[in-house]
mmCIF file of C-alpha atoms in Angstrom:
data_model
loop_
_atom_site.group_PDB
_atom_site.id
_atom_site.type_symbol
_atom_site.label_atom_id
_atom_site.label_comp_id
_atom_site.label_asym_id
_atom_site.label_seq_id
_atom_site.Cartn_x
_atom_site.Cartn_y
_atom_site.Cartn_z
ATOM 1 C CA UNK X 279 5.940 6.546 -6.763
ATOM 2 C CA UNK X 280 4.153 5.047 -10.118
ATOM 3 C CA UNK X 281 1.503 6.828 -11.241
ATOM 4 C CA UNK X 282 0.372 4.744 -14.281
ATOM 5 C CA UNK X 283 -2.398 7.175 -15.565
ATOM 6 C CA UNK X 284 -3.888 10.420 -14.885
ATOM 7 C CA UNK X 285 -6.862 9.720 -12.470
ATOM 8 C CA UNK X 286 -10.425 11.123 -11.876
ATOM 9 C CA UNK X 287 -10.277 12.511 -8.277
ATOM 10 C CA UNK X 288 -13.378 10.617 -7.344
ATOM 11 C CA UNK X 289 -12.801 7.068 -8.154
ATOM 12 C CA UNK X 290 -11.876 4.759 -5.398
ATOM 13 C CA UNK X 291 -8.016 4.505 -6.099
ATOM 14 C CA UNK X 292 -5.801 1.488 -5.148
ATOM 15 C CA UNK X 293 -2.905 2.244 -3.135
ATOM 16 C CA UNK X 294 0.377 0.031 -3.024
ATOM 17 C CA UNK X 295 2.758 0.759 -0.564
ATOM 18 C CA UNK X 296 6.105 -2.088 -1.212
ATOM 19 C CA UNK X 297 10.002 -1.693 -1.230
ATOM 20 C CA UNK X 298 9.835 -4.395 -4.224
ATOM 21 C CA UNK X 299 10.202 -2.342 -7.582
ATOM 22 C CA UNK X 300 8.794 -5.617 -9.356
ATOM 23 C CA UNK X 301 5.937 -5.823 -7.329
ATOM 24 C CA UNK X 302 5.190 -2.730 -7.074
ATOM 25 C CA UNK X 303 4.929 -3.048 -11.029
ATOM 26 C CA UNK X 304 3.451 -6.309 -11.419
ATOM 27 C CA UNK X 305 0.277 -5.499 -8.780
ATOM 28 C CA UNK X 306 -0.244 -1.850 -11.319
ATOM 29 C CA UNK X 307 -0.052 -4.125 -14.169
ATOM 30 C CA UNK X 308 -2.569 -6.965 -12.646
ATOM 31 C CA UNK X 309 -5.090 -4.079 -11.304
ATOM 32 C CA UNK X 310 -4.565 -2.109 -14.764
ATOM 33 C CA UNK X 311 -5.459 -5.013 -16.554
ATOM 34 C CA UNK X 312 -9.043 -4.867 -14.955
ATOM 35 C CA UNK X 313 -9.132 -1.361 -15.132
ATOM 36 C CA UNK X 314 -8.958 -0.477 -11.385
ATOM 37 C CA UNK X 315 -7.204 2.737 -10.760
ATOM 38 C CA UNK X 316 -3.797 1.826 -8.518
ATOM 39 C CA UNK X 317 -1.002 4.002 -7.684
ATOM 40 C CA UNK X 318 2.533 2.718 -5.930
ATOM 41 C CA UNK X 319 4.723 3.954 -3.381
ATOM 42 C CA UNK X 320 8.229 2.436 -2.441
ATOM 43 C CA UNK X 321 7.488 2.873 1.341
ATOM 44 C CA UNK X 322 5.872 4.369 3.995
ATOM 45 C CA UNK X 323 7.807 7.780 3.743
ATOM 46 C CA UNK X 324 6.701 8.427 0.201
ATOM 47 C CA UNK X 325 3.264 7.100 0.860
ATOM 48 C CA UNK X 326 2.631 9.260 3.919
ATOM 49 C CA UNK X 327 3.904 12.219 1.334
ATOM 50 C CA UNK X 328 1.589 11.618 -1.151
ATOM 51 C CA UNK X 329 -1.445 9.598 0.400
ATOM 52 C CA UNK X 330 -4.838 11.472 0.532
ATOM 53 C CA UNK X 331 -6.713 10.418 3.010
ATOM 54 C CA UNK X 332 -9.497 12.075 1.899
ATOM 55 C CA UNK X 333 -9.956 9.722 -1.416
ATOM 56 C CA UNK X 334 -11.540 6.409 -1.628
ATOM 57 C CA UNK X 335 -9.826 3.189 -2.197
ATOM 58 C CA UNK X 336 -7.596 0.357 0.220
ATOM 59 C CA UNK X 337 -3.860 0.247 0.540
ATOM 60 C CA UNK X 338 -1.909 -2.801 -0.310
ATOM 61 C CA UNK X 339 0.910 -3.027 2.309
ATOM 62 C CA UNK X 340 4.114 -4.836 2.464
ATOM 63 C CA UNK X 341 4.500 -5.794 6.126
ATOM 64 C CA UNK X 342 8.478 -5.960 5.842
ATOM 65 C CA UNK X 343 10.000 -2.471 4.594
ATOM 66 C CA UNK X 344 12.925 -0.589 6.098
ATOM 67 C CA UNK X 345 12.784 2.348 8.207
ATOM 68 C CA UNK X 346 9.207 1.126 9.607
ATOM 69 C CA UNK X 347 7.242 -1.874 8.901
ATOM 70 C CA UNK X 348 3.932 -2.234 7.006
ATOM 71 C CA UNK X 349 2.477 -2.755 10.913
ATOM 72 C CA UNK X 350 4.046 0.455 11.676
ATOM 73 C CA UNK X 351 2.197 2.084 9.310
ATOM 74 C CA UNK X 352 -0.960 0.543 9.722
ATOM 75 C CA UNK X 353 -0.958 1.968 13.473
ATOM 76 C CA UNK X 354 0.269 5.129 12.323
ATOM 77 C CA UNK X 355 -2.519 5.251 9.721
ATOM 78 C CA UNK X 356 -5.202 4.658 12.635
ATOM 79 C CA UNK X 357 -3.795 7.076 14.553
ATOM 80 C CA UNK X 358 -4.862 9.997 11.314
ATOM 81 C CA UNK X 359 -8.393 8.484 11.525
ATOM 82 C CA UNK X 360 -7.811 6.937 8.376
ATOM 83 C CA UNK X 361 -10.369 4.305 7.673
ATOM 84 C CA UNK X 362 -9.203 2.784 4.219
ATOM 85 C CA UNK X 363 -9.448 -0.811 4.157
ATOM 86 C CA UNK X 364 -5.967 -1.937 4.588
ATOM 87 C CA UNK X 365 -4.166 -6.063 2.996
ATOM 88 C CA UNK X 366 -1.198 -6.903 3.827
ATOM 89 C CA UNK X 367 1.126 -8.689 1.685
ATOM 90 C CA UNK X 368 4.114 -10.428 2.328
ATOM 91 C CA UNK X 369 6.748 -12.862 1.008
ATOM 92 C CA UNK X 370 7.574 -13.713 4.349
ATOM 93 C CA UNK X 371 6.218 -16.553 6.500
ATOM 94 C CA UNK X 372 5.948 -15.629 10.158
ATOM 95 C CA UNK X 373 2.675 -16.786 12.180
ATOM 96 C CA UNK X 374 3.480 -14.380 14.666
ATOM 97 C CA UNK X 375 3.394 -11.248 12.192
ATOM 98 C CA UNK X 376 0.373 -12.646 10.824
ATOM 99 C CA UNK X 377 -1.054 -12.896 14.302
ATOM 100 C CA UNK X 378 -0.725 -9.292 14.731
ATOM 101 C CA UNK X 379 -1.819 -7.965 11.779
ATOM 102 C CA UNK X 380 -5.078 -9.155 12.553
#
């Protein structure tokens, strides 16, 4: 997990969830450069360790990670009543994964 600063509890926090180390760093960077709070995780096991729910933000989530896919986790998200807004990101082009994200 990168935890790039020590954050106020109340802000609306950006969550990251990709098995990329670089992107994982470059999206911190980008969101850090405007001053939007953003934490990473290197995939769902680690997120679902250190993810609270009850904080406001959106999670940023690779669809194609090992053990479980982003898709995975988005369904295993809904099924904690988690309402965060949720992106996927990719680097993969597959209609039919976009199809089903939706």
């Amino acid at each position: 997990m990168i935890h790039p600063m020590e954050l106020p509890n109340a802000s609306p926090l950006i969550t990251i969830v990709d098995d990329e180390d670089i992107v994982r760093k470059s999206l911190i960077d980008l969101f850090g450069s405007f001053d939007m709070p953003a934490v990473a995780f290197d995939g769902p096991a680690d997120f679902l360790a250190g993810f609270d729910p009850g904080r406001p933000g959106c999670i940023l989530l690779d669809i194609n990670m090992p053990d479980f896919n982003g898709l995975e986790l988005q369904k295993r998200l809904s099924a904690m009543g988690c309402s965060h807004p949720v992106v996927f990101i990719t680097g993969f082009e597959d209609v039919r994964i976009s199809v089903d994200a939706m």
